Short mmCIF file of C-alpha atoms (C1' of nucleotides) in Angstrom, two decimals:
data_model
loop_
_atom_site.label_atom_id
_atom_site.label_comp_id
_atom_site.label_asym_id
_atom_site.label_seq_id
_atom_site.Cartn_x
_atom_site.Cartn_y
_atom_site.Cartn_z
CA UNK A 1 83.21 -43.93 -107.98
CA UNK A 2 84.89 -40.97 -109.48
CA UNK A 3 88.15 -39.96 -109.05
CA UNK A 4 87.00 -37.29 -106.57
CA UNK A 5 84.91 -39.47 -104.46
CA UNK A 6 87.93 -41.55 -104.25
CA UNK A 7 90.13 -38.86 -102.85
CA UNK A 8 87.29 -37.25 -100.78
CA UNK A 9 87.50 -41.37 -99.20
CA UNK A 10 91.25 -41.02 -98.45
CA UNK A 11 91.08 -37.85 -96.85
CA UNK A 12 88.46 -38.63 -94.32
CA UNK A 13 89.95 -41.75 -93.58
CA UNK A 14 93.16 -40.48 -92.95
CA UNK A 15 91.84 -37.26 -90.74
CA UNK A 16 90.13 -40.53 -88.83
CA UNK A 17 93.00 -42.58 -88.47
CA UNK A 18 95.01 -39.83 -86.96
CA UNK A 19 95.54 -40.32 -83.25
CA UNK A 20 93.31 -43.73 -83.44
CA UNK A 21 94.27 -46.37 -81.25
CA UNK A 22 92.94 -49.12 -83.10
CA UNK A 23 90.30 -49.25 -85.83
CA UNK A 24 88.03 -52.53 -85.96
CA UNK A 25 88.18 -53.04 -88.93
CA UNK A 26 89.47 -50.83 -90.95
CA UNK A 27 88.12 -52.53 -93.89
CA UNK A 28 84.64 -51.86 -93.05
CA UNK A 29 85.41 -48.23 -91.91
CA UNK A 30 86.87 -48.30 -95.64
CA UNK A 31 83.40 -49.53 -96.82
CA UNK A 32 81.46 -47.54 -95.08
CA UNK A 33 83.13 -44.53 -96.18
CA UNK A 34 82.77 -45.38 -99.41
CA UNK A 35 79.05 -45.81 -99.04
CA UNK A 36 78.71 -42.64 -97.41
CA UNK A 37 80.35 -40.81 -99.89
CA UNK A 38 79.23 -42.01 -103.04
CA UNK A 39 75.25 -42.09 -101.86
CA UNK A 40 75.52 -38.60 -99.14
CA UNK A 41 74.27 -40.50 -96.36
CA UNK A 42 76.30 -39.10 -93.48
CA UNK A 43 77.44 -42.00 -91.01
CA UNK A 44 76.10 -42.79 -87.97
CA UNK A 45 78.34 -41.90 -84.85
CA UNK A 46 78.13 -42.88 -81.79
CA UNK A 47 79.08 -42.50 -77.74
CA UNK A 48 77.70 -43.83 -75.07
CA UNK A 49 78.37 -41.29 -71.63
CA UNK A 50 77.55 -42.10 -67.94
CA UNK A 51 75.55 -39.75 -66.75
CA UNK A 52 77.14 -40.41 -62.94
CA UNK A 53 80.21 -38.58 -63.45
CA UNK A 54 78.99 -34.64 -64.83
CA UNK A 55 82.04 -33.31 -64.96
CA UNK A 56 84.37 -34.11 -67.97
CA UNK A 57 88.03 -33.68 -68.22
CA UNK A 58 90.22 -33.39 -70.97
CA UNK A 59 90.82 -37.55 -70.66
CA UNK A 60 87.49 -37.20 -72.09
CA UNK A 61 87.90 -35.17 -75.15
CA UNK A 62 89.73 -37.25 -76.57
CA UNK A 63 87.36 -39.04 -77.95
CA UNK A 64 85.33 -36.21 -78.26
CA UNK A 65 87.55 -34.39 -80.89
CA UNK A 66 87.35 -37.25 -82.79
CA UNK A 67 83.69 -37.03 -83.08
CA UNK A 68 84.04 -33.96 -83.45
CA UNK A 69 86.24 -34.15 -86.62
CA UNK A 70 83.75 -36.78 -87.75
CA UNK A 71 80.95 -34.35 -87.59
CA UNK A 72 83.49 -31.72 -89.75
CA UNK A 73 83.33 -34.48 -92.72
CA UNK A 74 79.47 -34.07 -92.32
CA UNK A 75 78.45 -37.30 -90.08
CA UNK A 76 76.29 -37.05 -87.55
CA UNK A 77 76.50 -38.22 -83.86
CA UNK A 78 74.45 -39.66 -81.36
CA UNK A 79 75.64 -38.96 -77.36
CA UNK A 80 73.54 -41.80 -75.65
CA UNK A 81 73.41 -41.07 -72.22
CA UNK A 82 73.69 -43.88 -70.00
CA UNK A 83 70.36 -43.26 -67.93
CA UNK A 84 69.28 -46.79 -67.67
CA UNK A 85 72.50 -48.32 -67.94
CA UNK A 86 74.05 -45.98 -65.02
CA UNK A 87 71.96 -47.54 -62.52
CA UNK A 88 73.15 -50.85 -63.36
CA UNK A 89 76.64 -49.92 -62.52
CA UNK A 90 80.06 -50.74 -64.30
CA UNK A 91 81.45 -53.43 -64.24
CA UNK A 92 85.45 -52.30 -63.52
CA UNK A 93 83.98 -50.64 -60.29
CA UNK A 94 83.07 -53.63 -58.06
CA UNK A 95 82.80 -52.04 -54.32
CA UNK A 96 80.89 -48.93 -54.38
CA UNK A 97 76.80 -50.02 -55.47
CA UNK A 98 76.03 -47.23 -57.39
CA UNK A 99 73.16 -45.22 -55.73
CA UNK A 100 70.60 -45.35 -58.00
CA UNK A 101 69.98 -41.49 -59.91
CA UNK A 102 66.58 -40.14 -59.73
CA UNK A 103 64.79 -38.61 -62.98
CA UNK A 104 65.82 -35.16 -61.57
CA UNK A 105 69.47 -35.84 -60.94
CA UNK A 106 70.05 -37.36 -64.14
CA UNK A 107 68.49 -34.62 -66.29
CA UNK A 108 70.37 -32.01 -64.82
CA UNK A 109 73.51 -34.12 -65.11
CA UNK A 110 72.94 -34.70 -68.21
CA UNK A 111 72.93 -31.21 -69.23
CA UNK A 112 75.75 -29.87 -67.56
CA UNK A 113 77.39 -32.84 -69.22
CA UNK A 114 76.14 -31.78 -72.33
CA UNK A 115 76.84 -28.16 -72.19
CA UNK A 116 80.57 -29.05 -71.35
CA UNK A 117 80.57 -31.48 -74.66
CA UNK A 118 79.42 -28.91 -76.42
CA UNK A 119 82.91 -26.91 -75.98
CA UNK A 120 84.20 -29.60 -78.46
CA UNK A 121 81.15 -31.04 -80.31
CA UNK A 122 78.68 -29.12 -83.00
CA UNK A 123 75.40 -28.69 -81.68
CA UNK A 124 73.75 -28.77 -84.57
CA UNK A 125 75.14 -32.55 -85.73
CA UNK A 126 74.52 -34.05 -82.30
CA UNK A 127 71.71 -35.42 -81.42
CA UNK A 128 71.52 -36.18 -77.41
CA UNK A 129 69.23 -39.42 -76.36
CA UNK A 130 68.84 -41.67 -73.63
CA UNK A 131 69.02 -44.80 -73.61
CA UNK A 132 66.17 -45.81 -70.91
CA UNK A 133 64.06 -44.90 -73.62
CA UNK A 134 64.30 -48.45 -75.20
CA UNK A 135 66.11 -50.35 -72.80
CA UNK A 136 63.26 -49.47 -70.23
CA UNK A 137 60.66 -50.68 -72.04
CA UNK A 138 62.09 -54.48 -72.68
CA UNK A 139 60.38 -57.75 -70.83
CA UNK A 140 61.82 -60.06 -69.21
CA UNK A 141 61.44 -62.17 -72.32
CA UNK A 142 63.23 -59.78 -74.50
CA UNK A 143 65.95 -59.66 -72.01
CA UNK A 144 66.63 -63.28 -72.15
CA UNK A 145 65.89 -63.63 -75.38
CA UNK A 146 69.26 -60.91 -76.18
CA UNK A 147 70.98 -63.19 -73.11
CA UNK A 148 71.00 -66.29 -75.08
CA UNK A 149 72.70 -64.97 -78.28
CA UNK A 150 76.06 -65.00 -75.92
CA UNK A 151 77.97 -67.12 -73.96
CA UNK A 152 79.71 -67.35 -70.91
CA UNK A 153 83.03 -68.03 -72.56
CA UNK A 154 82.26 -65.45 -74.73
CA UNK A 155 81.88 -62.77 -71.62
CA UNK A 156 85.05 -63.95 -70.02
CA UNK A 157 86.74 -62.51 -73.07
CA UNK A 158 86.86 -59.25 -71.41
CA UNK A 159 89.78 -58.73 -69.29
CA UNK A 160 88.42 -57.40 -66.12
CA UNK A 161 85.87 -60.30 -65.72
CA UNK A 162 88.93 -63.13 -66.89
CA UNK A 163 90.53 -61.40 -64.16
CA UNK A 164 88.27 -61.73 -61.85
CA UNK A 165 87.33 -64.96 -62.44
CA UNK A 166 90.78 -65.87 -62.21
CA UNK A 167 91.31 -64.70 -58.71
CA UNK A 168 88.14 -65.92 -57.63
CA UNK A 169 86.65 -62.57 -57.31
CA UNK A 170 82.93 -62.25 -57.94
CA UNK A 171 81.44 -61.17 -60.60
CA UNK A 172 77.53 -60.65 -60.63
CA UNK A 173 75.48 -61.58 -63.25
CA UNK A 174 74.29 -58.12 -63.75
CA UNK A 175 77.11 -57.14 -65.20
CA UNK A 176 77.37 -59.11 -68.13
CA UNK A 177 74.43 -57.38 -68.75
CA UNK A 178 76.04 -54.02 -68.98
CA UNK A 179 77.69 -54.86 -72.27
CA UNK A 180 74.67 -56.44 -73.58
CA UNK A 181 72.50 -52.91 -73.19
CA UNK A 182 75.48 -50.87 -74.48
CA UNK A 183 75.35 -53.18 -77.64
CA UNK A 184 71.77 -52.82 -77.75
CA UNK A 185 72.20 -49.20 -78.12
CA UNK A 186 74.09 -49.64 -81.32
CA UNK A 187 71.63 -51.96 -82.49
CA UNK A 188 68.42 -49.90 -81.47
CA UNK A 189 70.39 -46.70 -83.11
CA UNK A 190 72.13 -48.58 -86.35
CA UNK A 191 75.54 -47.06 -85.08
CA UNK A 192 77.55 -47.01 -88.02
CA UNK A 193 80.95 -46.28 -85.75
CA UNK A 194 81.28 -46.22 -82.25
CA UNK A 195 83.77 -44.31 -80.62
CA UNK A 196 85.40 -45.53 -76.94
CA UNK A 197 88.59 -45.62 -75.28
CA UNK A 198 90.58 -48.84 -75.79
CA UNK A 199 89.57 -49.83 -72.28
CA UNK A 200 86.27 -50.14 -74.13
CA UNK A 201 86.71 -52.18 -76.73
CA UNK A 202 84.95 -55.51 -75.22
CA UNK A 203 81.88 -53.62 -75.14
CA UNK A 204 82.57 -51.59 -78.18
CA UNK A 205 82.85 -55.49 -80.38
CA UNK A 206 80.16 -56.64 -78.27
CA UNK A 207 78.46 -53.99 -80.64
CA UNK A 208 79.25 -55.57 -83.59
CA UNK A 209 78.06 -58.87 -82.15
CA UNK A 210 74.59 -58.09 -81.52
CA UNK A 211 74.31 -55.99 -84.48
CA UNK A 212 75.07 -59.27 -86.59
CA UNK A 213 72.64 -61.32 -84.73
CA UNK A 214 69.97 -58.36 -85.71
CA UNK A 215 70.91 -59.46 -88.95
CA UNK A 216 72.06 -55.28 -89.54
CA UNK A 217 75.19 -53.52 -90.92
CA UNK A 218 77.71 -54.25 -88.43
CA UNK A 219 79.67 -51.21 -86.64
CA UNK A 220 83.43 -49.79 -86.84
CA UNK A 221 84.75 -49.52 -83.17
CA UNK A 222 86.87 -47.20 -83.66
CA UNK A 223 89.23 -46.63 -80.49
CA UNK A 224 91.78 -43.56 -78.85
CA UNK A 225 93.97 -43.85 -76.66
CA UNK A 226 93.86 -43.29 -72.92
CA UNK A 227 95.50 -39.70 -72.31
CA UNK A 228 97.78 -40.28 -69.03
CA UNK A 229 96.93 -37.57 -66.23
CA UNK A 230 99.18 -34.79 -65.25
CA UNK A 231 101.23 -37.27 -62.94
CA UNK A 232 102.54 -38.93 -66.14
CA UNK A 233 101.50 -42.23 -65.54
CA UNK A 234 98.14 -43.31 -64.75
CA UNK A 235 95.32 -42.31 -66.98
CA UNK A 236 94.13 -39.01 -66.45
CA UNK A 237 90.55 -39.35 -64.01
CA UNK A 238 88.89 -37.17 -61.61
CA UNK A 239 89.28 -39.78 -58.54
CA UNK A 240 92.80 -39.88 -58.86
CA UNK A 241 93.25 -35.48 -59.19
CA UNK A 242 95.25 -36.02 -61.83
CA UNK A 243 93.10 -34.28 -64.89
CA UNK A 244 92.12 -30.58 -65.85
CA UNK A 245 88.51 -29.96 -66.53
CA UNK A 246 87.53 -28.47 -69.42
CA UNK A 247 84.90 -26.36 -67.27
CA UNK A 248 88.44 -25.04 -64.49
CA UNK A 249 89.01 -21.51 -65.09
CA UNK A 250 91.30 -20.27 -67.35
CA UNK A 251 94.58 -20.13 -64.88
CA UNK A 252 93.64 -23.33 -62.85
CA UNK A 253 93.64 -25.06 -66.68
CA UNK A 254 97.13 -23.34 -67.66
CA UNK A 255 98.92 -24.27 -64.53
CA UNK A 256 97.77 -27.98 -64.69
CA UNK A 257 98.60 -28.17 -67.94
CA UNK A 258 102.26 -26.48 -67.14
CA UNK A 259 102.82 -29.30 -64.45
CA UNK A 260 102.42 -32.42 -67.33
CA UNK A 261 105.96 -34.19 -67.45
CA UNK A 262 107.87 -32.99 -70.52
CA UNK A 263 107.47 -36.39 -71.84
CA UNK A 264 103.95 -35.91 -72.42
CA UNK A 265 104.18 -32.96 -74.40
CA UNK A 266 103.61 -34.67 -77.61
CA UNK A 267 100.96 -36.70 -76.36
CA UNK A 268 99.12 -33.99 -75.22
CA UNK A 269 99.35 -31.64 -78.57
CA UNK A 270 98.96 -34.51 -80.42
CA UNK A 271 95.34 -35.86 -78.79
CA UNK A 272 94.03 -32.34 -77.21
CA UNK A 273 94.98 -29.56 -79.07
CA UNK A 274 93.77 -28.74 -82.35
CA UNK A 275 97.53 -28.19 -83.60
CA UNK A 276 97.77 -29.13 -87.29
CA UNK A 277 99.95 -32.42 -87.94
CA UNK A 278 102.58 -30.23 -89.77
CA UNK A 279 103.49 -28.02 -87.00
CA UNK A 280 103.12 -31.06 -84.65
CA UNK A 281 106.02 -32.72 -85.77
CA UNK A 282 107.86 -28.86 -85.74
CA UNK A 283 107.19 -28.69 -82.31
CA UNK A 284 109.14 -32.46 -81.85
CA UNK A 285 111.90 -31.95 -84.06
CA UNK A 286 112.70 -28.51 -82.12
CA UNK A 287 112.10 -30.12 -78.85
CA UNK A 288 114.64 -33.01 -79.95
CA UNK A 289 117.24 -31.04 -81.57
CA UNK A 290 116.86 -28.23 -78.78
CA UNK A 291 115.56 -25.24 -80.71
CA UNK A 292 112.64 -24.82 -79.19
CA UNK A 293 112.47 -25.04 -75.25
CA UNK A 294 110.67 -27.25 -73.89
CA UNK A 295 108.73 -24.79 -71.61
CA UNK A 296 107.88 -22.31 -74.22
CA UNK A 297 106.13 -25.78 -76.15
CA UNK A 298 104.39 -26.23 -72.53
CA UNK A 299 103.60 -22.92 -72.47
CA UNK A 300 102.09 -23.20 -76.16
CA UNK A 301 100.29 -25.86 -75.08
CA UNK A 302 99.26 -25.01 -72.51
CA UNK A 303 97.73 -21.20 -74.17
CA UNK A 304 96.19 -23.71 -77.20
CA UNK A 305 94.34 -25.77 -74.19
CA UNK A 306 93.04 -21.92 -72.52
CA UNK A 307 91.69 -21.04 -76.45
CA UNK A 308 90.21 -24.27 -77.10
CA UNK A 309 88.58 -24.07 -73.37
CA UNK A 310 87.95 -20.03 -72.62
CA UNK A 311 88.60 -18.28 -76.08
CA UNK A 312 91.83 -16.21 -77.38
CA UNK A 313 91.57 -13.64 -74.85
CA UNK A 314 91.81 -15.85 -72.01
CA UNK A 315 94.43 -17.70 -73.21
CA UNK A 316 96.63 -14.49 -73.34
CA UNK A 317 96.04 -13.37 -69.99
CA UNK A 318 96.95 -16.96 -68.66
CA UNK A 319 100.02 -16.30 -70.11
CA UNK A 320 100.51 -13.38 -69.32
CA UNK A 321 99.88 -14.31 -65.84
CA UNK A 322 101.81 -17.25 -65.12
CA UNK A 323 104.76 -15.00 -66.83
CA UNK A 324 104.04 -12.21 -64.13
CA UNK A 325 103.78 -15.13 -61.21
CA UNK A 326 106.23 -17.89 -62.30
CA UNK A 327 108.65 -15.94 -64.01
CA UNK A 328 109.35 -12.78 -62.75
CA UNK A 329 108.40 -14.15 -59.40
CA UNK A 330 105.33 -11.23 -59.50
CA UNK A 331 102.44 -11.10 -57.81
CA UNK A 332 99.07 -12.20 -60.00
CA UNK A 333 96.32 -9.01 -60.79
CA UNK A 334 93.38 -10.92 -59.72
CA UNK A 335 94.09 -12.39 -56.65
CA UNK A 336 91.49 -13.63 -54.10
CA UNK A 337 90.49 -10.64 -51.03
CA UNK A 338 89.32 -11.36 -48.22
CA UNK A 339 87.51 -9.10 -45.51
CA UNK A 340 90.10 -8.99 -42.21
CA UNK A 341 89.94 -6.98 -39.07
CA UNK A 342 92.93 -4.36 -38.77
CA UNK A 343 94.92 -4.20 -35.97
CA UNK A 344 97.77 -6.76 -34.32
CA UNK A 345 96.88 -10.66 -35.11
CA UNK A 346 99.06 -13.63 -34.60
CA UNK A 347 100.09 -14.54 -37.59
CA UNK A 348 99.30 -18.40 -37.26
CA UNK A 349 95.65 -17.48 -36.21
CA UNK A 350 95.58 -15.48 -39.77
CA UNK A 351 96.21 -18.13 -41.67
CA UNK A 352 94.06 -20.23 -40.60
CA UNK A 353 90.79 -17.65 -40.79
CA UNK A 354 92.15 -16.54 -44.41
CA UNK A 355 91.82 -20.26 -44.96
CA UNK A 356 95.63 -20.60 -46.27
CA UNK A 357 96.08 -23.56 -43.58
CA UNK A 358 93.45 -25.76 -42.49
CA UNK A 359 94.66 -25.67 -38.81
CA UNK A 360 96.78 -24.26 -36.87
CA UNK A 361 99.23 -26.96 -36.69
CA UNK A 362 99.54 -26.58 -40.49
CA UNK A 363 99.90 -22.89 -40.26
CA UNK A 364 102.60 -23.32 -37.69
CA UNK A 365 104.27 -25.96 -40.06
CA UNK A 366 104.35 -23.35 -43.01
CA UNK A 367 105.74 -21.05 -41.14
CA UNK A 368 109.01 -23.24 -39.91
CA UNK A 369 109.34 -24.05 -43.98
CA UNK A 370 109.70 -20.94 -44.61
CA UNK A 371 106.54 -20.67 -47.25
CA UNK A 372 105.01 -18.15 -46.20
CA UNK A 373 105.39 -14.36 -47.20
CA UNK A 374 104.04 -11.18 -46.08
CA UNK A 375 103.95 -9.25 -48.95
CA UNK A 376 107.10 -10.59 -50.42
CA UNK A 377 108.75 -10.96 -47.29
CA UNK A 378 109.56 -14.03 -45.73
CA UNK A 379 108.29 -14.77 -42.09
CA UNK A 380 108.91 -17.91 -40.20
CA UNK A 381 108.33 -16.75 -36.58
CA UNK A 382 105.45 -18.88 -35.20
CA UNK A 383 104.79 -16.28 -32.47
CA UNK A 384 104.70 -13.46 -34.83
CA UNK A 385 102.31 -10.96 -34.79
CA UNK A 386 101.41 -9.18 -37.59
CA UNK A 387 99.89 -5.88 -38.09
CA UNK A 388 97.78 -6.17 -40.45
CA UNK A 389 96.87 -3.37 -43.17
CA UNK A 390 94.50 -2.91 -46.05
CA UNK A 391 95.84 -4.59 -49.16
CA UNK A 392 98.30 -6.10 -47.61
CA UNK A 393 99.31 -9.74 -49.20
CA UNK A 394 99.65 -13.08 -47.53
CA UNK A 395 101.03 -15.80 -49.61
CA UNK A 396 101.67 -19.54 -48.59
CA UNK A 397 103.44 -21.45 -51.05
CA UNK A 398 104.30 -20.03 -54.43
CA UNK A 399 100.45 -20.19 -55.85
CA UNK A 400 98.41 -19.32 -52.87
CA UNK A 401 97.64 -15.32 -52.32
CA UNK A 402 95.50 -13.70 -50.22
CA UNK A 403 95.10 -9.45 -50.15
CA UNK A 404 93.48 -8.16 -47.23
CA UNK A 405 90.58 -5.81 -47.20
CA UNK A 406 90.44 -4.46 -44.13
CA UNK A 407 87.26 -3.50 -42.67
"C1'" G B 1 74.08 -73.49 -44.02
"C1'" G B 2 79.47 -74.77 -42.49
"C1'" A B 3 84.86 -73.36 -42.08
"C1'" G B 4 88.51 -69.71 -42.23
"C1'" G B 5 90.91 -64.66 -43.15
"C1'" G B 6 90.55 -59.53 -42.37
"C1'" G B 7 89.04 -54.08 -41.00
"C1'" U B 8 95.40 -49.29 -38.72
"C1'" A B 9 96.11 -42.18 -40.74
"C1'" C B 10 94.51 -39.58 -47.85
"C1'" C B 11 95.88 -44.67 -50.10
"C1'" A B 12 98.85 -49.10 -49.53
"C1'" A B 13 101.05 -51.57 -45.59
"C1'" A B 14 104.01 -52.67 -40.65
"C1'" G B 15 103.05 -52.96 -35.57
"C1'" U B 16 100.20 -58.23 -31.52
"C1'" G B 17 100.57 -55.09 -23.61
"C1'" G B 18 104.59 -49.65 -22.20
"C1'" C B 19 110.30 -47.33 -26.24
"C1'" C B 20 103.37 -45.85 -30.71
"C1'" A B 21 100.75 -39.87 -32.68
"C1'" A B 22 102.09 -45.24 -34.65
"C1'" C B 23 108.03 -48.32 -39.27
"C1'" U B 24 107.86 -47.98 -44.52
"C1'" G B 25 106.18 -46.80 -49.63
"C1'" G B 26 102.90 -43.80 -52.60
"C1'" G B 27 100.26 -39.31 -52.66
"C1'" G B 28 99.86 -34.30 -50.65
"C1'" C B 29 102.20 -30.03 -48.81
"C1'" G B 30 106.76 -26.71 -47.89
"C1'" G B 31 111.78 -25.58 -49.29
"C1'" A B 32 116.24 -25.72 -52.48
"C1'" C B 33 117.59 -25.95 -57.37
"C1'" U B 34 115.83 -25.19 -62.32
"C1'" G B 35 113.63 -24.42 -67.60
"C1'" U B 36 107.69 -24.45 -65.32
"C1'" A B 37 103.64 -26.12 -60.70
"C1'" A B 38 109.00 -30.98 -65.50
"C1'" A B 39 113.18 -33.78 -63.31
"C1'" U B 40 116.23 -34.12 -58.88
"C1'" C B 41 117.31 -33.37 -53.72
"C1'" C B 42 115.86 -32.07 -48.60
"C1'" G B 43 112.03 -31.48 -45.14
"C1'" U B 44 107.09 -32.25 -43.59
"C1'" U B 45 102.28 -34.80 -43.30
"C1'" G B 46 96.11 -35.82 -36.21
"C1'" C B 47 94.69 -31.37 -33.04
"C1'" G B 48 96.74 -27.85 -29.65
"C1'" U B 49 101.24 -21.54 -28.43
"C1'" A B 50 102.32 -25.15 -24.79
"C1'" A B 51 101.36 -28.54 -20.93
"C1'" G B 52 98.67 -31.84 -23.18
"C1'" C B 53 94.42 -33.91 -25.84
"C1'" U B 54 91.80 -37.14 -29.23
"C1'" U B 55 93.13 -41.48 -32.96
"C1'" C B 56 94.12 -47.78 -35.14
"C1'" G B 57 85.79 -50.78 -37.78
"C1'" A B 58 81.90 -49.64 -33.23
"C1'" A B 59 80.59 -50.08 -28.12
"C1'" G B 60 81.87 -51.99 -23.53
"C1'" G B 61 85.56 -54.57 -20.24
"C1'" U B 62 90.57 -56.33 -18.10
"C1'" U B 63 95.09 -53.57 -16.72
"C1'" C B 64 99.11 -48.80 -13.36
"C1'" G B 65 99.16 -48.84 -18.83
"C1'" A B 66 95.79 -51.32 -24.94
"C1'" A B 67 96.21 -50.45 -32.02
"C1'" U B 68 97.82 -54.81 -29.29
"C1'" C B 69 94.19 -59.10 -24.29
"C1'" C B 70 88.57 -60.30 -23.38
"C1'" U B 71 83.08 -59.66 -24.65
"C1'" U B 72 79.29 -58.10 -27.86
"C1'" C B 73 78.10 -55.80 -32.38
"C1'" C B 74 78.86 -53.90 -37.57
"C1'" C B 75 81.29 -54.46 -42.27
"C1'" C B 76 84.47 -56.90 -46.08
"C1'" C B 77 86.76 -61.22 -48.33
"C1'" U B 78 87.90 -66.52 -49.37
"C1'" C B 79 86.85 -71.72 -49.39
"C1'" C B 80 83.14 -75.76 -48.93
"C1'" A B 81 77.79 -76.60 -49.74
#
RNA sequence: GGAGGGGUACCAAAGUGGCCAACUGGGGCGGACUGUAAAUCCGUUGCGUAAGCUUCGAAGGUUCGAAUCCUUCCCCCUCCA
C-alpha cells in the first residue's frame, strides 16, 4: 500500500473509533479497512431496526451518526428492518407477547422510521431491506439445520438469558432463535460491520459466529454506548419519558435537552452533536476551569441538537424563545389559543375546559400552589371568577400558556 | 398432572375487620431558590365547590362496617412431574 492509502487507513479508523464503545476486533476492522481501501470496495454496514417501535429518539442516533460517518468515508449501509424478526419478539421483554404486525402496519412503520433515519443517514448510501425476505422463506430443515451449529451453553452466554436461568425464570425456546435470525442477516447480507448498542453485543458476535460456520469473511461488531435519558441515569427510551425525539418540534427538543443534568453535557456533545473533537474538549476545559457557563454550553447544545433536527433557523428561534420565556420570565410568541366564551367563568371550571388541569381537583390544587397566572398575575382563589377577555393569557406552571380567543 | 405463592393507586411496596382515599420510596406535578425545565429544599399527587362519592384482579356474599373474612371466576409466578 502506498503511503497515502496508509494514512487514508488511519484516518477512517480513527473518525470510527471516536465515541466507540468497544470494537470486536479491532484487528479485523484494521483489515478490512485496508482491503477496502487499497481495492475501492466500500464496506458493508449494517443495522438491524425493529419495526415495533416507529418513533426514534436521539438514544437512537447514536448509532446512527456512526453509520452515518461510515457512509462519509464512502461505505455503504444496509437498515434491515426487523419484519420477520419483530413478530418473534425480544428476548429482554418477557411479559408483553408482542401482537403480531400486519403487512400494512409494518410498511408504514417502516417508513416513518425511515424518513426519521434519514435526518441523520444519506439516502443515497442506504439501502433499506427486510429481513422476512429470506428468513420467511426457510424450512423447517434449514431452521434446524442453523440450530445445530450452537449450543445451549453457548446461548446462556448472553446475560439476560444467564440471568434468567439463574433465577429460574423462563426462557422460551423461541428466543434463542432471535439471535440466530439476526446473525442470519449478516450472513444472508455479507455484513462487513455491524453496528449495535453494547446491550447488543451477544447478538452482534453471534454474527460473527454464523458467518464463520458459512465459511464467509467474518464481521466487525462495532459497538456505542448507551446515551442515558434526560433523568441522568437510566438509558434514554420512550417507555421510561426520558428521551427527545428527533421528530418533537423545535422548542419541545430545546427544553428537553435544557433539562439533561450538567453532568451529561459532555456525553451528549460528544455522541449527538456533530461538534468537532477540537472544540469538544474547549467546551470541557471551560466548563472545568469556569469560563464558560455551564448553561450557555446547554444552551449550545441544546441550539446544535434544534440544527441537526429542524435546520439553522429553528434553532435560533428556540433560543430565542426559551431566552424570552426562561430568562426574562416573558411570555413565548407562539403560544397555543383556544376558542372561550366571554363573560364571568369560575376560574377552576376554565382550567379544566382549556385543558391546563385534567380535573377539577387538579385545577383547584394549582390554584392553592400558587401556579397559576392570569396574565402575569398570580391567582390562588379557588372560588375566583374570572372575567374573561379576548387574548387574555392563562398560564399553569412556568411552560404551560393558553391565550384566549374569545368568540 | 400435583403442590405452593401472589394480583393494592403511574411504578415499586406496606396494610390482613372500623383510626384507610389507603404508610413509604420512586416518578409526575406545583412552589421557593438558582445558572436552565441542572442541583437542593418545601408542598402536592382518585373524583367532587362542598356534603359526599367511587377505588385495592372480577363478580357475588357475610357484617352496623371489608383492601382486609367467605364463595366462584380470571390472570401471573415458583417448585415437583
Amino acid at each position: 500500500m502506498t503511503p497515502e492509502q496508509e494514512a487514508e487507513v488511519a484516518r477512517q479508523l480513527r473518525m470510527i473509533r471516536r465515541g466507540a464503545a468497544e470494537i470486536v476486533p479491532e484487528e479485523d476492522l484494521v483489515r478490512k479497512l485496508r482491503q477496502s481501501v487499497a481495492t475501492g470496495q466500500p464496506l458493508r454496514i449494517k443495522l438491524g431496526l425493529d419495526p415495533t417501535a416507529p418513533d426514534i429518539h436521539l438514544g437512537h442516533t447514536v448509532v446512527l451518526q456512526k453509520i452515518r460517518q461510515l457512509q462519509d468515508l464512502g461505505h455503504v449501509a444496509h437498515l434491515v428492518i426487523g419484519n420477520f424478526t419483530g413478530q418473534i419478539g425480544d428476548p429482554t421483554d418477557k411479559s408483553e407477547t408482542r401482537r403480531q404486525l400486519s403487512e400494512d402496519e409494518v410498511q408504514s412503520n417502516a417508513q416513518t422510521y425511515v424518513a426519521q433515519i434519514f435526518k441523520v443517514l444519506h439516502p443515497d448510501k442506504t439501502e433499506v431491506v427486510y429481513n422476512a425476505d429470506w428468513l420467511a422463506p426457510l424450512t423447517f430443515a434449514d431452521v434446524v439445520r442453523l440450530a445445530s451449529t450452537l449450543t445451549v451453553a453457548r446461548m446462556l452466554e448472553r446475560e439476560d438469558f444467564q440471568k434468567r436461568f439463574r433465577e429460574n425464570r423462563p426462557i422460551h425456546i423461541h428466543e434463542f432463535f432471535y439471535p440466530l435470525m439476526q446473525a442470519y442477516d449478516s450472513v444472508h447480507l455479507r455484513t462487513d460491520i455491524e453496528l449495535g448498542g453494547t446491550d447488543q453485543k451477544f447478538n452482534l458476535l453471534m454474527g460473527r459466529t454464523l458467518q464463520r460456520e458459512f465459511g464467509q469473511e467474518q464481521q466487525v461488531a462495532l459497538m456505542m454506548p448507551l446515551l442515558e435519558g434526560l433523568d441522568g441515569v437510566n438509558k434514554m427510551s420512550k417507555s421510561l419519558g426520558n428521551y427527545i425525539g428527533v421528530a418533537e418540534d423545535p422548542h419541545t427538543m430545546f427544553g428537553k435537552a435544557m433539562s439533561i443534568p450538567d453532568e451529561l453535557m459532555p456525553r451528549y456533545f460528544e455522541l449527538v452533536s456533530e461538534v468537532p473533537l477540537e472544540e469538544l474538549e474547549c467546551i470541557q476545559s471551560g466548563l472545568k476551569d469556569g469560563s464558560l457557563h455551564p448553561r450557555d454550553a446547554k444552551m449550545r447544545l441544546a441550539g446544535e441538537l434544534v440544527r441537526r433536527f429542524h435546520g439553522e433557523d429553528a434553532s435560533r428561534e428556540a433560543v430565542a424563545r426559551w431566552r424570552q420565556v426562561f430568562q426574562a420570565g416573558g411570555l413565548p410568541d407562539d403560544m397555543p389559543e383556544a376558542e372561550c366564551n366571554g363573560g364571568e367563568v369560575w376560574i377552576v371550571e376554565l382550567l379544566v375546559n382549556l385543558g391546563l388541569a385534567v380535573s377539577r381537583s387538579e385545577a383547584r390544587r394549582f390554584l392553592e400552589q400558587g401556579g397559576v397566572r392570569i396574565d402575569g398575575e398570580r391567582l390562588q382563589d379557588v372560588d375566583a371568577k374570572v372575567e374573561v377577555r379576548d387574548g387574555m393569557v392563562i398560564q399553569v406552571g412556568k411552560r404551560r400558556f393558553v391565550r384566549c380567543r374569545v368568540r
